[in-house]
PDB file of C-alpha atoms in Angstrom:
ATOM      1  CA  MET A   9      -5.158 -34.516   9.606  1.00 94.00           C
ATOM      2  CA  VAL A  10      -3.024 -31.540  10.534  1.00 96.00           C
ATOM      3  CA  ASP A  11       0.168 -32.230  12.467  1.00 97.00           C
ATOM      4  CA  ALA A  12       1.404 -28.721  13.265  1.00 97.00           C
ATOM      5  CA  ALA A  13       3.247 -30.042  16.358  1.00 97.00           C
ATOM      6  CA  GLY A  14       5.224 -32.525  14.231  1.00 97.00           C
ATOM      7  CA  LEU A  15       4.362 -35.583  16.318  1.00 97.00           C
ATOM      8  CA  LEU A  16       3.878 -38.010  13.425  1.00 98.00           C
ATOM      9  CA  SER A  17       6.112 -39.271  10.642  1.00 97.00           C
ATOM     10  CA  VAL A  18       5.089 -38.765   7.027  1.00 97.00           C
ATOM     11  CA  GLY A  19       3.942 -42.397   6.846  1.00 97.00           C
ATOM     12  CA  GLU A  20       1.919 -42.115  10.061  1.00 97.00           C
ATOM     13  CA  ARG A  21       0.226 -38.934   8.817  1.00 97.00           C
ATOM     14  CA  ARG A  22      -0.565 -40.578   5.482  1.00 97.00           C
ATOM     15  CA  ARG A  23      -2.028 -43.708   7.104  1.00 97.00           C
ATOM     16  CA  LEU A  24      -4.156 -41.706   9.515  1.00 97.00           C
ATOM     17  CA  SER A  25      -5.335 -39.310   6.802  1.00 97.00           C
ATOM     18  CA  ASN A  26      -6.339 -42.224   4.577  1.00 97.00           C
ATOM     19  CA  ARG A  27      -8.184 -43.855   7.474  1.00 97.00           C
ATOM     20  CA  LEU A  28     -10.080 -40.644   8.255  1.00 96.00           C
ATOM     21  CA  VAL A  29     -11.074 -40.196   4.600  1.00 96.00           C
ATOM     22  CA  ASP A  30     -12.300 -43.801   4.483  1.00 96.00           C
ATOM     23  CA  VAL A  31     -14.368 -43.320   7.637  1.00 95.00           C
ATOM     24  CA  GLU A  32     -15.953 -40.172   6.226  1.00 94.00           C
ATOM     25  CA  LYS A  33     -16.817 -41.934   2.962  1.00 95.00           C
ATOM     26  CA  ARG A  34     -18.472 -44.818   4.815  1.00 93.00           C
ATOM     27  CA  SER A  35     -20.171 -42.985   7.680  1.00 93.00           C
ATOM     28  CA  LYS A  36     -20.524 -39.436   6.291  1.00 93.00           C
ATOM     29  CA  HIS A  37     -19.154 -38.161   9.645  1.00 93.00           C
ATOM     30  CA  GLN A  38     -16.093 -35.958   9.302  1.00 93.00           C
ATOM     31  CA  PHE A  39     -13.373 -36.718  11.855  1.00 96.00           C
ATOM     32  CA  VAL A  40     -10.278 -34.514  11.953  1.00 96.00           C
ATOM     33  CA  VAL A  41      -7.125 -35.003  14.021  1.00 98.00           C
ATOM     34  CA  VAL A  42      -5.024 -31.933  14.724  1.00 97.00           C
ATOM     35  CA  THR A  43      -1.878 -31.371  16.737  1.00 97.00           C
ATOM     36  CA  VAL A  44      -0.871 -27.829  17.632  1.00 97.00           C
ATOM     37  CA  LYS A  45       2.423 -26.393  18.801  1.00 95.00           C
ATOM     38  CA  SER A  46       0.595 -24.266  21.365  1.00 94.00           C
ATOM     39  CA  LEU A  47      -2.904 -23.276  22.416  1.00 95.00           C
ATOM     40  CA  GLY A  48      -1.683 -19.690  22.684  1.00 92.00           C
ATOM     41  CA  GLY A  49      -3.022 -19.298  26.206  1.00 94.00           C
ATOM     42  CA  HIS A  50      -6.529 -20.459  25.248  1.00 94.00           C
ATOM     43  CA  ASP A  51      -8.529 -23.159  27.001  1.00 95.00           C
ATOM     44  CA  ILE A  52      -8.401 -26.346  24.899  1.00 96.00           C
ATOM     45  CA  ALA A  53     -12.209 -26.689  24.857  1.00 93.00           C
ATOM     46  CA  GLU A  54     -12.617 -23.149  23.546  1.00 93.00           C
ATOM     47  CA  TYR A  55      -9.745 -23.636  21.086  1.00 94.00           C
ATOM     48  CA  GLY A  56     -11.207 -26.887  19.770  1.00 91.00           C
ATOM     49  CA  SER A  57     -14.734 -25.529  19.448  1.00 89.00           C
ATOM     50  CA  ASN A  58     -13.538 -22.414  17.633  1.00 91.00           C
ATOM     51  CA  LEU A  59     -11.275 -24.426  15.329  1.00 92.00           C
ATOM     52  CA  GLY A  60     -14.033 -26.914  14.494  1.00 89.00           C
ATOM     53  CA  ASN A  61     -16.450 -24.108  13.703  1.00 87.00           C
ATOM     54  CA  PHE A  62     -13.881 -22.127  11.708  1.00 91.00           C
ATOM     55  CA  TRP A  63     -12.920 -25.149   9.611  1.00 92.00           C
ATOM     56  CA  GLY A  64     -16.546 -26.239   9.291  1.00 90.00           C
ATOM     57  CA  ILE A  65     -15.870 -29.793  10.439  1.00 92.00           C
ATOM     58  CA  GLY A  66     -18.844 -32.068   9.805  1.00 89.00           C
ATOM     59  CA  ARG A  67     -21.964 -31.552   7.769  1.00 89.00           C
ATOM     60  CA  GLN A  68     -23.537 -28.229   8.682  1.00 84.00           C
ATOM     61  CA  CYS A  69     -27.119 -29.547   8.657  1.00 86.00           C
ATOM     62  CA  GLU A  70     -26.123 -32.548  10.837  1.00 88.00           C
ATOM     63  CA  ASN A  71     -23.442 -30.937  13.045  1.00 87.00           C
ATOM     64  CA  ASP A  72     -21.695 -34.322  13.009  1.00 91.00           C
ATOM     65  CA  GLY A  73     -18.025 -33.469  13.060  1.00 92.00           C
ATOM     66  CA  ILE A  74     -15.410 -34.709  15.504  1.00 95.00           C
ATOM     67  CA  LEU A  75     -12.075 -33.123  16.325  1.00 96.00           C
ATOM     68  CA  LEU A  76      -9.271 -34.828  18.240  1.00 98.00           C
ATOM     69  CA  ILE A  77      -6.919 -32.072  19.316  1.00 97.00           C
ATOM     70  CA  VAL A  78      -3.492 -32.660  20.862  1.00 98.00           C
ATOM     71  CA  ALA A  79      -1.434 -29.845  22.387  1.00 97.00           C
ATOM     72  CA  PRO A  80       1.780 -31.476  23.679  1.00 96.00           C
ATOM     73  CA  THR A  81       3.377 -28.254  24.940  1.00 94.00           C
ATOM     74  CA  GLU A  82       0.492 -27.695  27.354  1.00 95.00           C
ATOM     75  CA  ARG A  83       0.039 -31.457  27.861  1.00 95.00           C
ATOM     76  CA  LYS A  84      -3.611 -31.251  26.816  1.00 96.00           C
ATOM     77  CA  VAL A  85      -5.827 -33.465  24.685  1.00 97.00           C
ATOM     78  CA  ARG A  86      -9.517 -33.120  23.875  1.00 97.00           C
ATOM     79  CA  ILE A  87     -12.174 -34.779  21.767  1.00 97.00           C
ATOM     80  CA  GLU A  88     -14.646 -32.185  20.492  1.00 95.00           C
ATOM     81  CA  VAL A  89     -17.919 -33.761  19.322  1.00 94.00           C
ATOM     82  CA  GLY A  90     -20.579 -32.038  17.220  1.00 91.00           C
ATOM     83  CA  LYS A  91     -24.085 -32.096  18.685  1.00 91.00           C
ATOM     84  CA  GLY A  92     -25.266 -34.435  15.921  1.00 90.00           C
ATOM     85  CA  LEU A  93     -22.902 -37.179  17.147  1.00 91.00           C
ATOM     86  CA  GLU A  94     -23.273 -36.768  20.903  1.00 92.00           C
ATOM     87  CA  ALA A  95     -25.590 -39.790  21.081  1.00 91.00           C
ATOM     88  CA  LYS A  96     -22.892 -41.987  19.500  1.00 93.00           C
ATOM     89  CA  LEU A  97     -19.956 -40.474  21.393  1.00 95.00           C
ATOM     90  CA  THR A  98     -20.916 -38.967  24.736  1.00 95.00           C
ATOM     91  CA  ASP A  99     -18.653 -36.754  26.833  1.00 93.00           C
ATOM     92  CA  GLU A 100     -18.180 -39.675  29.210  1.00 96.00           C
ATOM     93  CA  GLU A 101     -17.136 -42.013  26.378  1.00 97.00           C
ATOM     94  CA  ALA A 102     -14.754 -39.367  25.009  1.00 97.00           C
ATOM     95  CA  ALA A 103     -13.195 -38.978  28.465  1.00 97.00           C
ATOM     96  CA  THR A 104     -12.798 -42.762  28.719  1.00 98.00           C
ATOM     97  CA  ILE A 105     -11.051 -42.885  25.339  1.00 98.00           C
ATOM     98  CA  ILE A 106      -8.663 -40.151  26.445  1.00 98.00           C
ATOM     99  CA  ARG A 107      -8.036 -41.786  29.816  1.00 98.00           C
ATOM    100  CA  ASN A 108      -7.657 -45.406  28.601  1.00 98.00           C
ATOM    101  CA  GLU A 109      -6.367 -45.188  25.029  1.00 98.00           C
ATOM    102  CA  ILE A 110      -4.517 -41.900  24.614  1.00 98.00           C
ATOM    103  CA  LEU A 111      -2.984 -40.736  27.898  1.00 98.00           C
ATOM    104  CA  PRO A 112      -1.204 -43.981  28.876  1.00 98.00           C
ATOM    105  CA  ARG A 113       0.692 -43.911  25.570  1.00 98.00           C
ATOM    106  CA  PHE A 114       1.364 -40.165  25.784  1.00 97.00           C
ATOM    107  CA  LYS A 115       2.825 -40.625  29.279  1.00 96.00           C
ATOM    108  CA  GLU A 116       5.330 -43.045  27.717  1.00 97.00           C
ATOM    109  CA  GLY A 117       6.189 -40.449  25.057  1.00 95.00           C
ATOM    110  CA  LYS A 118       4.430 -42.517  22.385  1.00 97.00           C
ATOM    111  CA  TYR A 119       2.379 -39.790  20.746  1.00 97.00           C
ATOM    112  CA  PRO A 120       1.813 -41.587  17.422  1.00 98.00           C
ATOM    113  CA  GLU A 121       0.526 -44.688  19.215  1.00 98.00           C
ATOM    114  CA  GLY A 122      -1.754 -42.634  21.458  1.00 98.00           C
ATOM    115  CA  ILE A 123      -3.186 -40.708  18.529  1.00 98.00           C
ATOM    116  CA  ALA A 124      -3.727 -43.924  16.553  1.00 98.00           C
ATOM    117  CA  ALA A 125      -5.342 -45.773  19.475  1.00 98.00           C
ATOM    118  CA  GLY A 126      -7.581 -42.835  20.325  1.00 98.00           C
ATOM    119  CA  SER A 127      -8.582 -42.375  16.702  1.00 98.00           C
ATOM    120  CA  GLU A 128      -9.513 -46.037  16.315  1.00 97.00           C
ATOM    121  CA  ALA A 129     -11.577 -45.936  19.510  1.00 98.00           C
ATOM    122  CA  ILE A 130     -13.428 -42.849  18.240  1.00 97.00           C
ATOM    123  CA  ILE A 131     -14.004 -44.509  14.871  1.00 96.00           C
ATOM    124  CA  ARG A 132     -15.453 -47.594  16.582  1.00 95.00           C
ATOM    125  CA  GLU A 133     -17.930 -45.409  18.467  1.00 94.00           C
ATOM    126  CA  ILE A 134     -19.105 -43.308  15.530  1.00 93.00           C
ATOM    127  CA  THR A 135     -19.420 -46.147  13.016  1.00 91.00           C
ATOM    128  CA  GLN A 136     -21.403 -48.662  15.043  1.00 84.00           C
TER     129      GLN A 136
END
């Protein structure tokens, strides 16, 4: 969990970080949530893919990492899914999570709630 945009309180970051560590221990899939101040003019898909590869999210041999990236300045959100998890979390399912769980809360200015709801929906998909 990296909250460079400062959207979460210390307690919210701690709870989410603990939840993500627990999920990784149980499922072996690494799931990282990151907020950024700005995408620096980059497309969010390119930014997310490059960040996931640079950080080495997921097991290299399985390519099973997931990145939830939030860029509030550009009003963008994306779920980047490693190829090894695409059967459990398809692009369509990721879009549904964004549309139904994350964006309604973001539109109300409730970033912590949107991040939490989206994260839990992703966790449900990758751990079933």
